[in-house]
Coordinates of C-alpha atoms and ligand atoms in Angstrom, one line a residue:
M22 CA -31.7 6.1 8.8
K23 CA -29.6 5.0 11.8
K24 CA -27.9 7.5 14.1
I25 CA -24.2 6.7 14.3
C26 CA -21.7 8.2 16.7
I27 CA -18.0 7.8 16.0
V28 CA -15.8 8.1 19.1
G29 CA -12.5 9.4 17.9
G30 CA -14.4 10.8 15.0
C31 CA -11.9 13.7 14.2
G32 CA -9.0 11.3 13.7
H33 CA -7.4 10.0 10.5
V34 CA -9.7 7.0 10.4
G35 CA -12.8 8.4 12.1
L36 CA -13.3 11.4 9.9
P37 CA -13.2 9.7 6.5
L38 CA -15.6 7.0 7.7
G39 CA -17.9 9.6 9.2
L40 CA -18.0 11.6 6.0
V41 CA -18.7 8.5 3.8
L42 CA -21.5 7.3 6.2
A43 CA -23.0 10.8 6.3
D44 CA -22.9 10.9 2.5
R45 CA -24.8 7.6 2.4
G46 CA -27.6 9.2 4.5
F47 CA -26.8 8.1 8.0
E48 CA -27.0 10.7 10.7
V49 CA -23.4 10.8 11.9
T50 CA -22.0 12.5 15.0
L51 CA -18.2 12.8 15.4
L52 CA -17.3 12.8 19.1
D53 CA -13.8 13.7 19.9
I54 CA -11.8 15.1 22.9
N55 CA -9.6 17.1 20.5
K56 CA -11.4 20.5 20.8
T57 CA -9.2 22.1 18.2
A58 CA -10.1 19.4 15.6
V59 CA -13.8 19.6 16.6
D60 CA -13.8 23.4 16.0
L61 CA -11.9 23.1 12.7
I62 CA -14.2 20.5 11.3
N63 CA -17.3 22.4 12.5
S64 CA -16.0 25.4 10.6
G65 CA -15.6 23.3 7.4
I66 CA -11.9 22.7 7.6
V67 CA -10.3 19.2 7.4
P68 CA -7.5 19.2 9.9
F69 CA -5.2 16.9 7.9
Q70 CA -4.5 15.8 4.3
E71 CA -7.3 13.5 3.1
E72 CA -8.3 13.4 -0.5
G73 CA -11.9 14.3 -1.2
A74 CA -12.7 15.1 2.4
G75 CA -13.0 18.8 1.9
E76 CA -15.9 18.5 -0.6
L77 CA -17.8 15.9 1.4
L78 CA -17.4 18.0 4.6
K79 CA -18.8 21.1 2.9
K80 CA -21.7 19.0 1.6
E81 CA -22.6 17.2 4.9
I82 CA -21.7 19.4 7.8
N83 CA -24.8 20.3 9.9
K84 CA -26.9 18.2 7.5
N85 CA -26.0 14.6 8.1
L86 CA -22.7 15.3 9.9
F87 CA -22.4 16.8 13.4
V88 CA -19.2 17.3 15.4
T89 CA -18.9 17.7 19.1
D90 CA -16.8 17.1 22.2
N91 CA -19.9 16.6 24.4
S92 CA -20.2 13.0 25.3
D93 CA -23.9 13.2 26.1
V94 CA -24.6 12.6 22.4
V95 CA -23.7 8.9 23.0
K96 CA -27.0 8.4 24.8
V97 CA -29.2 8.9 21.8
Q98 CA -27.4 6.8 19.2
D99 CA -28.3 3.6 17.5
V100 CA -24.7 2.7 16.8
V101 CA -21.5 3.7 18.6
I102 CA -18.2 3.2 16.7
F103 CA -14.9 3.4 18.6
I104 CA -11.8 4.5 16.6
T105 CA -9.2 5.8 18.9
G106 CA -5.4 5.1 18.9
T107 CA -3.9 1.7 19.9
P108 CA -0.3 2.4 20.6
V109 CA 2.4 0.1 22.0
D110 CA 4.4 1.0 25.2
E111 CA 8.1 1.5 25.6
H112 CA 8.6 -2.3 25.7
H113 CA 6.6 -2.6 22.5
N114 CA 3.6 -4.2 24.3
P115 CA 0.1 -3.1 23.3
K116 CA -1.4 -0.5 25.7
I117 CA -4.7 -2.4 25.9
H118 CA -5.9 -0.2 28.8
E119 CA -6.0 2.8 26.5
V120 CA -8.6 1.0 24.4
L121 CA -10.5 -0.3 27.5
N122 CA -10.4 3.2 29.2
V123 CA -12.1 4.8 26.3
V124 CA -14.9 2.3 26.2
E125 CA -15.3 2.5 30.0
K126 CA -15.5 6.3 29.9
Y127 CA -18.6 6.2 27.7
L128 CA -20.1 3.1 29.2
P129 CA -22.5 5.0 31.6
L130 CA -23.9 6.7 28.6
M131 CA -24.5 3.6 26.5
H132 CA -27.4 1.1 26.5
K133 CA -27.9 -2.5 25.6
E134 CA -29.9 -1.9 22.4
Q135 CA -27.0 0.0 20.8
L136 CA -24.8 -1.7 18.3
I137 CA -21.2 -1.1 19.4
I138 CA -18.5 -1.4 16.7
L139 CA -14.8 -1.5 17.4
R140 CA -12.7 -0.3 14.5
S141 CA -9.2 0.4 15.8
T142 CA -6.5 -2.1 15.1
I143 CA -6.6 -4.1 18.3
Y144 CA -4.6 -6.8 20.0
P145 CA -6.1 -10.3 19.6
G146 CA -8.6 -11.0 22.3
T147 CA -9.6 -7.3 22.9
T148 CA -13.1 -7.8 21.5
E149 CA -13.7 -10.6 23.9
I150 CA -12.5 -8.5 26.9
I151 CA -14.7 -5.6 25.9
E152 CA -17.6 -8.0 25.4
Q153 CA -17.2 -9.1 29.0
K154 CA -17.0 -5.6 30.3
L155 CA -20.2 -4.6 28.4
Q156 CA -22.0 -7.8 29.5
N157 CA -21.1 -7.0 33.1
F158 CA -22.5 -3.6 32.8
F159 CA -25.7 -4.3 30.7
G160 CA -26.5 -7.7 32.3
V161 CA -27.0 -9.2 28.8
Q162 CA -24.7 -10.1 26.0
P163 CA -24.0 -6.8 24.1
K164 CA -24.4 -6.2 20.4
L165 CA -20.7 -5.9 19.8
A166 CA -18.8 -6.1 16.5
F167 CA -15.2 -5.7 15.4
C168 CA -14.8 -4.3 11.9
P169 CA -11.2 -3.3 11.2
E170 CA -10.3 -0.3 9.0
R171 CA -7.8 -1.1 6.2
I172 CA -7.5 2.2 4.4
L173 CA -4.4 3.9 3.2
Q174 CA -4.0 7.1 5.1
G175 CA -4.9 10.1 2.9
K176 CA -6.9 7.9 0.5
G177 CA -9.5 6.9 3.0
I178 CA -12.6 8.3 1.4
E179 CA -11.9 6.4 -1.8
E180 CA -10.8 3.2 -0.2
I181 CA -13.6 2.9 2.3
Q182 CA -15.9 2.7 -0.7
N183 CA -13.7 0.3 -2.8
L184 CA -12.3 -2.2 -0.3
P185 CA -14.2 -5.2 1.0
Q186 CA -15.1 -4.8 4.7
I187 CA -14.2 -7.5 7.2
V188 CA -17.0 -7.9 9.7
S189 CA -16.9 -9.9 12.9
A190 CA -19.2 -9.9 15.9
V191 CA -20.0 -11.7 19.1
N192 CA -23.5 -12.8 18.0
D193 CA -25.7 -13.0 14.9
E194 CA -27.7 -9.9 15.7
A195 CA -24.6 -7.7 15.9
R196 CA -23.1 -9.4 12.8
K197 CA -26.2 -8.8 10.8
E198 CA -26.6 -5.1 11.9
A199 CA -22.9 -4.3 11.3
A200 CA -23.0 -6.0 7.9
E201 CA -26.1 -4.0 6.9
I202 CA -24.3 -0.7 7.7
F203 CA -21.0 -1.6 5.9
S204 CA -22.8 -3.0 2.9
K205 CA -24.1 0.5 2.3
I206 CA -20.6 1.8 1.9
A207 CA -18.3 -1.1 0.9
P208 CA -18.6 -3.2 -2.2
K209 CA -18.4 -6.5 -0.3
V210 CA -18.6 -7.8 3.3
I211 CA -16.4 -10.6 4.4
H212 CA -17.2 -12.5 7.6
L213 CA -14.7 -13.7 10.2
E214 CA -14.9 -14.4 13.9
P215 CA -13.6 -11.5 16.1
V216 CA -10.2 -13.0 17.0
E217 CA -9.7 -13.9 13.3
A218 CA -10.6 -10.4 12.2
E219 CA -8.2 -8.9 14.8
L220 CA -5.4 -11.1 13.5
S221 CA -6.2 -10.4 9.9
K222 CA -5.6 -6.7 10.3
L223 CA -2.4 -7.1 12.3
M224 CA -1.1 -9.7 9.8
L225 CA -1.8 -7.4 6.9
N226 CA 0.1 -4.5 8.4
T227 CA 2.9 -6.8 9.5
W228 CA 3.2 -8.3 6.0
R229 CA 3.5 -4.9 4.5
Y230 CA 6.2 -3.9 7.1
L231 CA 8.1 -7.1 6.2
E232 CA 7.9 -6.3 2.5
F233 CA 9.6 -2.9 3.2
A234 CA 12.1 -4.6 5.5
I235 CA 13.4 -7.0 2.9
A236 CA 13.9 -4.2 0.4
N237 CA 15.7 -2.1 3.0
Q238 CA 17.9 -5.0 4.1
F239 CA 18.9 -5.7 0.5
Y240 CA 19.5 -2.0 -0.1
M241 CA 21.8 -1.7 2.9
M242 CA 23.6 -5.0 2.1
V243 CA 24.4 -4.0 -1.5
E244 CA 25.2 -0.3 -0.9
D245 CA 27.4 -1.2 2.0
K246 CA 29.6 -3.2 -0.5
G247 CA 29.9 -0.1 -2.7
L248 CA 27.5 -1.4 -5.3
D249 CA 24.5 0.2 -6.9
F250 CA 21.3 -1.4 -5.4
Y251 CA 18.9 0.1 -8.0
K252 CA 21.0 -1.1 -10.9
I253 CA 20.4 -4.6 -9.6
F254 CA 16.9 -3.9 -8.6
D255 CA 15.9 -2.7 -12.0
A256 CA 17.5 -5.6 -13.7
M257 CA 15.7 -8.1 -11.3
K258 CA 12.3 -6.6 -12.0
E259 CA 12.5 -6.0 -15.7
D260 CA 9.9 -8.2 -17.5
Y261 CA 9.9 -10.5 -14.5
P262 CA 6.3 -10.8 -13.3
R263 CA 7.1 -12.6 -10.1
A264 CA 9.1 -9.6 -8.9
K265 CA 6.3 -7.1 -9.6
T266 CA 5.5 -6.4 -6.0
F267 CA 9.2 -6.2 -4.9
C268 CA 9.3 -2.8 -3.4
K269 CA 11.9 -0.1 -3.4
A270 CA 13.9 0.8 -0.3
G271 CA 12.5 3.6 1.8
L272 CA 11.7 4.7 5.3
A273 CA 9.0 2.4 6.7
A274 CA 7.4 4.7 9.2
G275 CA 4.0 6.0 10.5
P276 CA 1.7 5.2 13.3
C277 CA 0.6 1.7 12.2
L278 CA 3.1 -0.7 10.7
F279 CA 5.8 -0.7 13.4
K280 CA 3.3 -0.8 16.3
D281 CA 1.1 -3.5 14.7
T282 CA 4.1 -5.7 14.0
M283 CA 5.0 -5.3 17.7
Q284 CA 1.5 -6.1 18.7
L285 CA 1.7 -9.3 16.7
S286 CA 5.1 -10.1 18.3
A287 CA 3.6 -9.6 21.8
F288 CA 0.8 -11.9 20.8
Y289 CA 3.3 -14.6 20.0
R290 CA 5.2 -14.2 23.3
N291 CA 7.9 -12.2 21.5
Q292 CA 8.9 -15.3 19.5
F293 CA 8.0 -13.6 16.2
F294 CA 11.6 -13.4 15.0
L295 CA 10.8 -12.3 11.5
G296 CA 8.7 -9.3 12.8
Q297 CA 11.5 -8.3 15.3
S298 CA 14.1 -8.5 12.6
A299 CA 12.0 -6.4 10.3
M300 CA 11.8 -3.8 13.0
L301 CA 15.6 -3.8 13.5
V302 CA 16.1 -3.4 9.7
N303 CA 13.5 -0.7 9.2
E304 CA 14.5 1.2 12.3
G305 CA 18.2 0.9 11.3
L306 CA 17.8 2.4 7.8
P307 CA 17.9 6.1 9.1
N308 CA 21.3 5.4 10.7
F309 CA 22.5 3.7 7.6
L310 CA 21.5 6.7 5.4
V311 CA 23.5 9.0 7.6
S312 CA 26.5 6.7 7.4
Q313 CA 26.2 6.7 3.6
L314 CA 26.4 10.5 3.6
E315 CA 29.3 10.3 6.0
K316 CA 31.2 8.0 3.6
K317 CA 30.7 10.6 0.8
M318 CA 31.5 13.7 2.9
G319 CA 34.0 12.5 5.5
S320 CA 33.1 14.1 8.8
L321 CA 29.7 15.7 9.0
K322 CA 30.8 18.0 11.8
N323 CA 29.6 21.6 11.1
K324 CA 28.3 20.5 7.7
K325 CA 24.8 21.8 6.7
V326 CA 22.6 19.0 5.7
A327 CA 19.3 19.6 4.0
L328 CA 16.7 17.0 5.0
L329 CA 13.9 17.0 2.5
G330 CA 10.6 15.5 3.6
M331 CA 9.8 15.3 7.3
T332 CA 6.4 13.6 7.2
F333 CA 6.1 9.8 7.5
K334 CA 5.0 9.3 3.9
A335 CA 5.0 11.1 0.6
N336 CA 2.4 13.8 -0.3
N337 CA 0.9 13.8 3.2
D338 CA 1.2 16.2 6.2
D339 CA 1.3 13.5 9.0
I340 CA 4.5 13.4 11.0
R341 CA 3.5 10.6 13.4
E342 CA 6.4 8.2 13.9
S343 CA 8.2 9.8 10.9
L344 CA 11.8 8.3 10.6
S345 CA 13.0 11.6 9.1
F346 CA 13.2 12.8 12.7
K347 CA 15.5 9.8 13.5
I348 CA 17.7 10.9 10.6
K349 CA 17.7 14.4 12.1
K350 CA 18.8 13.2 15.5
E351 CA 21.5 11.0 14.0
L352 CA 22.9 13.9 12.0
E353 CA 22.9 16.1 15.2
F354 CA 24.9 13.4 17.0
K355 CA 27.4 13.8 14.2
L356 CA 27.4 17.6 14.9
A357 CA 25.9 18.4 11.6
E358 CA 23.6 21.4 11.2
V359 CA 20.3 20.0 9.9
L360 CA 18.0 22.1 7.6
P361 CA 14.6 20.4 7.6
S362 CA 12.3 21.2 4.7
D363 CA 8.9 20.0 3.9
P364 CA 6.2 21.7 1.7
Y365 CA 3.5 20.2 3.9
L366 CA 4.8 21.5 7.2
K367 CA 5.0 25.0 8.6
N368 CA 8.1 25.8 10.6
T369 CA 10.4 24.1 8.2
Y370 CA 12.8 25.9 5.8
K371 CA 11.9 26.7 2.2
L372 CA 13.2 24.2 -0.4
D373 CA 15.1 26.7 -2.5
D374 CA 16.8 28.2 0.6
V375 CA 18.0 24.9 2.0
L376 CA 19.3 23.7 -1.4
A377 CA 21.2 27.0 -1.9
D378 CA 22.6 26.9 1.7
C379 CA 23.4 23.3 2.3
D380 CA 26.6 21.2 1.9
A381 CA 24.7 18.0 1.3
V382 CA 21.2 16.5 1.0
I383 CA 19.3 13.5 2.4
L384 CA 15.9 12.7 0.9
G385 CA 13.6 11.7 3.8
V386 CA 10.4 11.3 1.9
P387 CA 9.8 11.5 -1.8
H388 CA 7.1 14.2 -2.0
N389 CA 6.1 15.0 -5.6
E390 CA 7.7 18.4 -5.2
Y391 CA 11.2 16.7 -5.1
L392 CA 10.9 14.2 -7.9
N393 CA 12.4 16.4 -10.7
L394 CA 15.0 18.2 -8.7
Q395 CA 18.6 18.4 -10.0
I396 CA 20.8 18.0 -7.0
N397 CA 24.3 19.2 -7.6
K398 CA 25.7 18.5 -4.1
P399 CA 26.5 15.2 -2.4
Y400 CA 23.2 13.5 -1.6
V401 CA 21.7 10.3 -0.3
D402 CA 18.4 9.1 -1.8
C403 CA 17.4 5.5 -0.8
W404 CA 14.1 5.9 -2.8
N405 CA 16.0 6.4 -6.1
V406 CA 14.0 9.3 -7.3
W407 CA 17.2 11.3 -8.4
K408 CA 18.6 8.3 -10.3
Ligands
NAD514 N1 -4.2 6.1 10.2 C1 -4.4 5.1 9.4 O1 -4.3 5.1 8.2 C2 -5.1 3.8 9.9 C3 -5.6 2.8 9.0 C4 -6.2 1.7 9.5 C5 -6.3 1.6 10.9 N2 -5.9 2.5 11.8 C6 -6.1 2.3 13.2 O2 -7.1 3.1 13.6 C7 -7.0 3.6 14.9 C8 -7.0 5.1 15.0 O3 -6.0 5.6 14.2 P1 -6.0 7.1 13.7 O4 -4.8 7.2 12.8 O5 -7.3 7.5 13.3 O6 -5.6 7.9 15.1 P2 -5.8 9.4 15.3 O7 -4.9 9.8 16.5 O8 -5.7 10.2 14.1 O9 -7.3 9.5 15.8 C9 -7.8 9.1 17.0 C10 -8.8 10.2 17.5 O10 -9.3 9.7 18.7 C11 -9.5 10.8 19.6 N3 -9.7 10.4 20.9 C12 -8.8 9.8 21.8 N4 -9.4 9.5 22.9 C13 -10.7 9.8 22.8 C14 -11.8 9.7 23.7 N5 -11.6 9.3 25.0 N6 -13.0 10.2 23.3 C15 -13.1 10.7 22.1 N7 -12.1 10.8 21.2 C16 -10.9 10.4 21.6 C17 -8.3 11.7 19.3 O11 -8.5 13.0 19.8 C18 -8.1 11.5 17.8 O12 -8.8 12.6 17.1 C19 -5.7 2.9 15.4 O13 -5.9 1.7 16.0 C20 -4.9 2.7 14.1 O14 -4.0 1.7 14.2 C21 -5.2 3.6 11.3

């Protein structure tokens, strides 16, 4: 079986992929600069919430799965997969150099027979730029593929094996080899050209971000008029199939949706008005929720506000780009005392304690632990779990 190295292998996307590939019999090495994560995974501990990862790790570690921060492992691989972060900068433009720098760092250890797979969510045209870099270094066209990851964070192990895999490459050899690997783990392979595949992933995330934005815009519009958004929402959806996917309001946060919408906006010379508007709406919801509480309470000065759920999504421990922190900041601007609580995070207060101690509550993220609470203080719940 092929030897596969995953650069960024201890991350939220790298680890589930590595585990599934190892489980299919590939010899997988996770290479990562995060020494803490390397040590944890080597000792059998999954560093973040990921369903089914613990069992697979126990089964595969030091059998088909190896974890290291030593870059030399790159030299002996058949396949090198790159899955590191692809953030945007303070002007919401993609930091393409972060992607290129990672590839350049390992370039002296790579050779032209290797299949190189890019798997991060990248700005359109990045595959072509990397192809050129590799070609300059190897002196021949590289075997380079771009195969985007489309998993839902926390459900990666299951989704990698159930979702079709989009495969694109710069030539037939790379396309065939990449498709062979992914057909061992995914039910279906769909072929696109690299720039099409790059756009497909960005458009999917953006579309999701816009779905949340329209729900959030309606929520704010209706609640601002003193009306009950969810009374209308439930009536609109009841036995009406075309509204099945109409989603609830909620904080649209996390490391992907916002930045990928901004990547797409940058790609269209910042003329992507719908994407920019979605960003304004989604990023404005935290301020709106605080103003809703202010309306109920009068001044928030010196009030103790319990903020339940600090992660970016429910039933997960990831705080990257969580909008609960924006709510916290806004409350602090109002001179409120914030009591953050989250069962997935150390260094936050216990639920019972904050509920007993607070004057009011804002629901940041609807973890399962909160669904059946009886709140007998003023609260704001844009998710409608405390109906
Ligand atoms: N998180 C998701 O659910 C998800 C889903 C689909 C796609 N993506 C995309 O996948 C990419 C990675 O996201 P993520 O959530 O896994 O990020 P992450 O931060 O969890 O993981 C990235 C990993 O790369 C490592 N790394 C950084 N530089 C490195 C280097 N030079 N050498 C070796 N390792 C290095 C980091 O230490 C980290 O462990 C992004 O482009 C993201 O948009 C994420």
